[in-house]
mmCIF file of N, CA and C in Angstrom:
data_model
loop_
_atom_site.group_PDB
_atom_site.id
_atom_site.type_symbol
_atom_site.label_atom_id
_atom_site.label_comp_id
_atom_site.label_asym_id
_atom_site.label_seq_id
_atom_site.Cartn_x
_atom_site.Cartn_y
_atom_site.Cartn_z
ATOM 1 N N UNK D 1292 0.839 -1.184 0.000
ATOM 2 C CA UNK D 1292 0.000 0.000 0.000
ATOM 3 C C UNK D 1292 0.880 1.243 0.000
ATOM 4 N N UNK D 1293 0.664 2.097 -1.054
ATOM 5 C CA UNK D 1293 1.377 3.494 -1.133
ATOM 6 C C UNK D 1293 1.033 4.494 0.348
ATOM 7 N N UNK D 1294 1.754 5.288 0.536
ATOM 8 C CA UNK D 1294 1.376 6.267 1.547
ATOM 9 C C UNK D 1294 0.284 7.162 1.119
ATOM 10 N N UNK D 1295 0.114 7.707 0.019
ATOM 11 C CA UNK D 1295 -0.985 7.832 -0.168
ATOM 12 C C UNK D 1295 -2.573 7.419 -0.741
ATOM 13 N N UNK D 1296 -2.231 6.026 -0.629
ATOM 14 C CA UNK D 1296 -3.576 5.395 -1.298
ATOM 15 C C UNK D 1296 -4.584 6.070 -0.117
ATOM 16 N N UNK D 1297 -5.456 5.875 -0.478
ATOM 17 C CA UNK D 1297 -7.076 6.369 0.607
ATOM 18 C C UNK D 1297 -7.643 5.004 0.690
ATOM 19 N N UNK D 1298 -7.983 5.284 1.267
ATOM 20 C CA UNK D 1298 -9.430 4.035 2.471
ATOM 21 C C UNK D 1298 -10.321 3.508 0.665
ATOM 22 N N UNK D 1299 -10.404 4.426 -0.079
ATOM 23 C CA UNK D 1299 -11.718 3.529 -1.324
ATOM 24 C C UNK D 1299 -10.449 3.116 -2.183
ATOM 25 N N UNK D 1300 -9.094 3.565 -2.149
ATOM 26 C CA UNK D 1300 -8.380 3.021 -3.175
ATOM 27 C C UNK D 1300 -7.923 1.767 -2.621
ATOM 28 N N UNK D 1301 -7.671 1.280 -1.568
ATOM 29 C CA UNK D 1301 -7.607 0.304 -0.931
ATOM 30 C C UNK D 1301 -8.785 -0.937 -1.240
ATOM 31 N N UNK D 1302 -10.429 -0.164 -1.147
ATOM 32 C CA UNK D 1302 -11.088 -0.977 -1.360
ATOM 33 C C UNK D 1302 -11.308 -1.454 -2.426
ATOM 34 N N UNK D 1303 -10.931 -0.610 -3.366
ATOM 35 C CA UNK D 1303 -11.099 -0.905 -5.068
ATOM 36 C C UNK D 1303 -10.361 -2.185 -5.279
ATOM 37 N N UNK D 1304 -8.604 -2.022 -4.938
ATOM 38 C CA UNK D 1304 -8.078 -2.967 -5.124
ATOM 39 C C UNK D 1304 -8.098 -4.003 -5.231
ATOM 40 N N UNK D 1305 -9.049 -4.312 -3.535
ATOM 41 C CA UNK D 1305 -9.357 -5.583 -2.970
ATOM 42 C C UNK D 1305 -10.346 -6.389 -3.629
ATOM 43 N N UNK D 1306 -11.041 -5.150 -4.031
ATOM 44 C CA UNK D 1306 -12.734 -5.580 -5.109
ATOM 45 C C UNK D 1306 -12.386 -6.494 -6.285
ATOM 46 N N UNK D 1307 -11.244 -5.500 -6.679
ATOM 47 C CA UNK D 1307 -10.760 -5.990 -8.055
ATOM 48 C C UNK D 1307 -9.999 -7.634 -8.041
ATOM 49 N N UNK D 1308 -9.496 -7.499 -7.578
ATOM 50 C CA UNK D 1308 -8.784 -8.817 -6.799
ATOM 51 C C UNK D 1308 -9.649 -10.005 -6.952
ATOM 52 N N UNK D 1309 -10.543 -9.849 -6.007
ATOM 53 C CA UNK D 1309 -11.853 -10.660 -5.434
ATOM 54 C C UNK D 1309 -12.532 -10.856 -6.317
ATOM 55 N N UNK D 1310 -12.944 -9.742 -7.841
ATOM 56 C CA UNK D 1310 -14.365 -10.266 -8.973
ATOM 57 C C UNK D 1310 -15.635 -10.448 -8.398
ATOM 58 N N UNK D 1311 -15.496 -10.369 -7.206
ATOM 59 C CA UNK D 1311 -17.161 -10.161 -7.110
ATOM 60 C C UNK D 1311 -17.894 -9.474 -6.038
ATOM 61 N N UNK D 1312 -19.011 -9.464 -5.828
ATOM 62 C CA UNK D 1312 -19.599 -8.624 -4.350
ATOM 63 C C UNK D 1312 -19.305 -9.684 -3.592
ATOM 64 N N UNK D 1313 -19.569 -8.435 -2.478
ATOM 65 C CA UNK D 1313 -18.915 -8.736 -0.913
ATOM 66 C C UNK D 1313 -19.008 -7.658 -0.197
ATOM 67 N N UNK D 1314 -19.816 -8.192 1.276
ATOM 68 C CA UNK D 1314 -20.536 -7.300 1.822
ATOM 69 C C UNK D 1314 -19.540 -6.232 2.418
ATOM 70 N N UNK D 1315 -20.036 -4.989 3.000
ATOM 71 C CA UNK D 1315 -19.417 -4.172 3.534
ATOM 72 C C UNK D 1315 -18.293 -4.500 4.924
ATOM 73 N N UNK D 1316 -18.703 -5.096 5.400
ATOM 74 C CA UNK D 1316 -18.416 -5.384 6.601
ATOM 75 C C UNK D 1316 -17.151 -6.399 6.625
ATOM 76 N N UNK D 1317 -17.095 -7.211 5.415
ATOM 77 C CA UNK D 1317 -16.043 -7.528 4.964
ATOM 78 C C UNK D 1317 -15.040 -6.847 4.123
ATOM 79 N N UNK D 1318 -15.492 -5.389 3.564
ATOM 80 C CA UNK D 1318 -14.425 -4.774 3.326
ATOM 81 C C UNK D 1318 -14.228 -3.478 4.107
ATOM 82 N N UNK D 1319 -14.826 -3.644 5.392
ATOM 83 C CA UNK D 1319 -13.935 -2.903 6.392
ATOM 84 C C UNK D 1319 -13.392 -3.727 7.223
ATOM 85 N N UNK D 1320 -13.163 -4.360 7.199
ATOM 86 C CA UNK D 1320 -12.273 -5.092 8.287
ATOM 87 C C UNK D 1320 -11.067 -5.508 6.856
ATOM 88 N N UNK D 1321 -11.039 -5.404 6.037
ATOM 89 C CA UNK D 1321 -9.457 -5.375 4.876
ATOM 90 C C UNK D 1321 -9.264 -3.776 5.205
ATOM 91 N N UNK D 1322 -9.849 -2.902 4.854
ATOM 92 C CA UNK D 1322 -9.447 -1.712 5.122
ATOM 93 C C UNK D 1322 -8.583 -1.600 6.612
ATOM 94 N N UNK D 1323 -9.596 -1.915 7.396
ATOM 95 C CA UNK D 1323 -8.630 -1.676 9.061
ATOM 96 C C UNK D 1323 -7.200 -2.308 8.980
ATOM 97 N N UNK D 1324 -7.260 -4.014 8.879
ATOM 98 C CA UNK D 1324 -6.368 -4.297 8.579
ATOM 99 C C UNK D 1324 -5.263 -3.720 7.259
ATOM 100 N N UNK D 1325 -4.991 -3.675 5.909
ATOM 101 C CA UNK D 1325 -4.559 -3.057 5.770
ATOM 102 C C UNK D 1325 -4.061 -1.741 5.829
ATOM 103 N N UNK D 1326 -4.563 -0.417 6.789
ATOM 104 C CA UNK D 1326 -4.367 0.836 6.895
ATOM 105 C C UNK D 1326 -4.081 0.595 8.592
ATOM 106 N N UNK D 1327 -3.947 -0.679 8.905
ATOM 107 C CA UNK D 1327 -3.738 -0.451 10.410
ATOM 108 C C UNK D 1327 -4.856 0.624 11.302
ATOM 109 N N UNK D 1328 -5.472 0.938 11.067
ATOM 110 C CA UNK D 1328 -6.584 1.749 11.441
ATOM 111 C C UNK D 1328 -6.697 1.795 12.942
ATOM 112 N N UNK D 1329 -6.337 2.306 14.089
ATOM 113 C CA UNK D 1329 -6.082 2.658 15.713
ATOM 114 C C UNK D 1329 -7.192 2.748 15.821
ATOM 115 N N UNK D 1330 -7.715 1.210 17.050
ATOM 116 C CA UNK D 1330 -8.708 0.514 17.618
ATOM 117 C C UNK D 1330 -9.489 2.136 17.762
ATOM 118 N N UNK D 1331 -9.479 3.402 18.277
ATOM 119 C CA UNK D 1331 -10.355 4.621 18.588
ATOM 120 C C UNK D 1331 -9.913 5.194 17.980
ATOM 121 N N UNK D 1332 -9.970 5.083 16.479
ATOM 122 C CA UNK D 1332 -10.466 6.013 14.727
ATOM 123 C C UNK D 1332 -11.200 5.240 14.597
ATOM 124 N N UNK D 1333 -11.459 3.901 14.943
ATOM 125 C CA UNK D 1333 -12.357 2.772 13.849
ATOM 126 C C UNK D 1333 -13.766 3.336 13.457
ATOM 127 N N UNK D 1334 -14.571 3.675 14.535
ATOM 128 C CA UNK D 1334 -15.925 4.163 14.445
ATOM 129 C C UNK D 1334 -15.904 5.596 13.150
ATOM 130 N N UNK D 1335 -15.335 6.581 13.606
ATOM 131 C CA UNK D 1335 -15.344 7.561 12.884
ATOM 132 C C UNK D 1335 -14.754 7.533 11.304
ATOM 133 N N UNK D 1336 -13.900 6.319 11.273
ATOM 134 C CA UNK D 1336 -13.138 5.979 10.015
ATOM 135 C C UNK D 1336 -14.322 5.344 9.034
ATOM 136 N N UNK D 1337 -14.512 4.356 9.754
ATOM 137 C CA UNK D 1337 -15.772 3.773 9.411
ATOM 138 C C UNK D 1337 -17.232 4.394 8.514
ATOM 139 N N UNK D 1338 -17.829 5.521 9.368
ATOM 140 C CA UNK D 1338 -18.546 6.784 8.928
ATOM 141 C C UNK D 1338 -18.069 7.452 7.644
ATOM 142 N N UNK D 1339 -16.708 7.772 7.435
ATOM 143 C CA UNK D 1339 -15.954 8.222 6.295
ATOM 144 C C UNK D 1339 -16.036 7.680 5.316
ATOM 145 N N UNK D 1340 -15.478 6.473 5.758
ATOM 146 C CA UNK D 1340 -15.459 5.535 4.421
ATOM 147 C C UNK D 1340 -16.342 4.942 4.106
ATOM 148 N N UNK D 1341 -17.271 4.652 4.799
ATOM 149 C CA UNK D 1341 -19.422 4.314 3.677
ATOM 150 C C UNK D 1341 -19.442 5.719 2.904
ATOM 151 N N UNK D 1342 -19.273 6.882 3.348
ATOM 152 C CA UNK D 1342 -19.851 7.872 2.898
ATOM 153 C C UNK D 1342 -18.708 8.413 1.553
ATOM 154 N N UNK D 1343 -17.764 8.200 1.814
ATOM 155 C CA UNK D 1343 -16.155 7.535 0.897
ATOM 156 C C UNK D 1343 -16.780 7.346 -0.288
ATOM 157 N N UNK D 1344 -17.725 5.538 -0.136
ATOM 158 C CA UNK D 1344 -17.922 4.405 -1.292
ATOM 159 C C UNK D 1344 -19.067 5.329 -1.804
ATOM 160 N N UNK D 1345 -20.045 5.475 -1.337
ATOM 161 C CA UNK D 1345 -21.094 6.074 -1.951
ATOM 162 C C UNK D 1345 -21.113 7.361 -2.278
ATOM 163 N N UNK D 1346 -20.071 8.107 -2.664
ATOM 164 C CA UNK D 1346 -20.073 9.277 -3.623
ATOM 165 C C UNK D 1346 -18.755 8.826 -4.755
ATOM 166 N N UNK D 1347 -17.814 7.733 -4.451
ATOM 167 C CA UNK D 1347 -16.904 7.268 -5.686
ATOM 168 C C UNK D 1347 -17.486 6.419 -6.524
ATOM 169 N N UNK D 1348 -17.680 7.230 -7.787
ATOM 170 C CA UNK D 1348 -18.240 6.077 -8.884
ATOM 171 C C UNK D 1348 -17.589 4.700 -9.299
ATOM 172 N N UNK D 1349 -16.797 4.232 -9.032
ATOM 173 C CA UNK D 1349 -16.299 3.255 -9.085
ATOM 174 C C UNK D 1349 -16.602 1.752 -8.437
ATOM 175 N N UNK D 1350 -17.542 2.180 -7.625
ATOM 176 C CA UNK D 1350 -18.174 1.429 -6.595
ATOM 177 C C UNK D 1350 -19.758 1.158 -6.668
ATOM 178 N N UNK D 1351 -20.070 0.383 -6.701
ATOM 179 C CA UNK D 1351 -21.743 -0.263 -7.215
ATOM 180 C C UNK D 1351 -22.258 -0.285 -6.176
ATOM 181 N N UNK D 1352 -23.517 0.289 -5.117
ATOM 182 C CA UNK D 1352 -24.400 -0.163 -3.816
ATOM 183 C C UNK D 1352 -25.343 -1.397 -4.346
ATOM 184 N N UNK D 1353 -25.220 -2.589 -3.718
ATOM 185 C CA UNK D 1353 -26.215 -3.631 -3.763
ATOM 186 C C UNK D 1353 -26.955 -3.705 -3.038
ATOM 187 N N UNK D 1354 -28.031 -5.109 -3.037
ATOM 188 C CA UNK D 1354 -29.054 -5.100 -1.999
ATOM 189 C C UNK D 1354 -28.106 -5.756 -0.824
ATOM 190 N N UNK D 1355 -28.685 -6.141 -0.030
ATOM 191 C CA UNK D 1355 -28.064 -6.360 1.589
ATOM 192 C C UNK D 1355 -26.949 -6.286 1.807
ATOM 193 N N UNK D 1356 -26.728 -4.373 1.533
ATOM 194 C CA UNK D 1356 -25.339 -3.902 1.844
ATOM 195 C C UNK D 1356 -23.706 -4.531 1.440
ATOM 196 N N UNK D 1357 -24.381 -5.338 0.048
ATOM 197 C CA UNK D 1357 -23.075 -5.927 -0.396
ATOM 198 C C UNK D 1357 -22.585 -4.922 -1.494
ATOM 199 N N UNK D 1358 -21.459 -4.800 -1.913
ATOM 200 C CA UNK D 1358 -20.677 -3.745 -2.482
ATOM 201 C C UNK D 1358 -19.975 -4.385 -4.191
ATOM 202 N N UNK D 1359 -19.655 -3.621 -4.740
ATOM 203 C CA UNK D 1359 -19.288 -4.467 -6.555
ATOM 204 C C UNK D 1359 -18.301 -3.174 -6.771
ATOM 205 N N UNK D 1360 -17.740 -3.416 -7.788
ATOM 206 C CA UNK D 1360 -16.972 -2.234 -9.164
ATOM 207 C C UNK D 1360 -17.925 -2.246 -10.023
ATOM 208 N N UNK D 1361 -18.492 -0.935 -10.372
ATOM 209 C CA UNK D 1361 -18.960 -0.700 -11.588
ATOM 210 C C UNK D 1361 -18.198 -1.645 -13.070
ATOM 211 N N UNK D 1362 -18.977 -1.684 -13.391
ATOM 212 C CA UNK D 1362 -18.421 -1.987 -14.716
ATOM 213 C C UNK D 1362 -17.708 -1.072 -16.145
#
């Protein structure tokens, strides 16, 4: 991970990687883990980065909060 990748370039990666959906909750816990994320940022990091995915077009919202790459 570059020093400056961000929290959705991280998730993109992982997306891309993976080929398919996969719920949120599984790609915050790759985010924490990869960005090391300090146990009291998690909550507020967390808040950021939903609100992160859902204004970067690159990122698809599914039904039961599972997540995709646009095509």
């Amino acid at each position: 991970m570059g020093n400056n990748e961000t929290m959705t370039d991280v998730a993109y990666n992982w997306l891309k990687k993976r080929k398919r959906e996969v719920d949120f909750s599984k790609i915050w816990d790759e985010i924490v883990k990869t960005m090391n994320i300090p146990e009291d940022k998690i909550r507020r990091k967390k808040a950021q980065f939903y609100s992160d995915l859902m204004l970067d077009n690159r990122f698809a919202s599914l039904e039961n909060n599972k997540w995709d790459l646009r095509n």
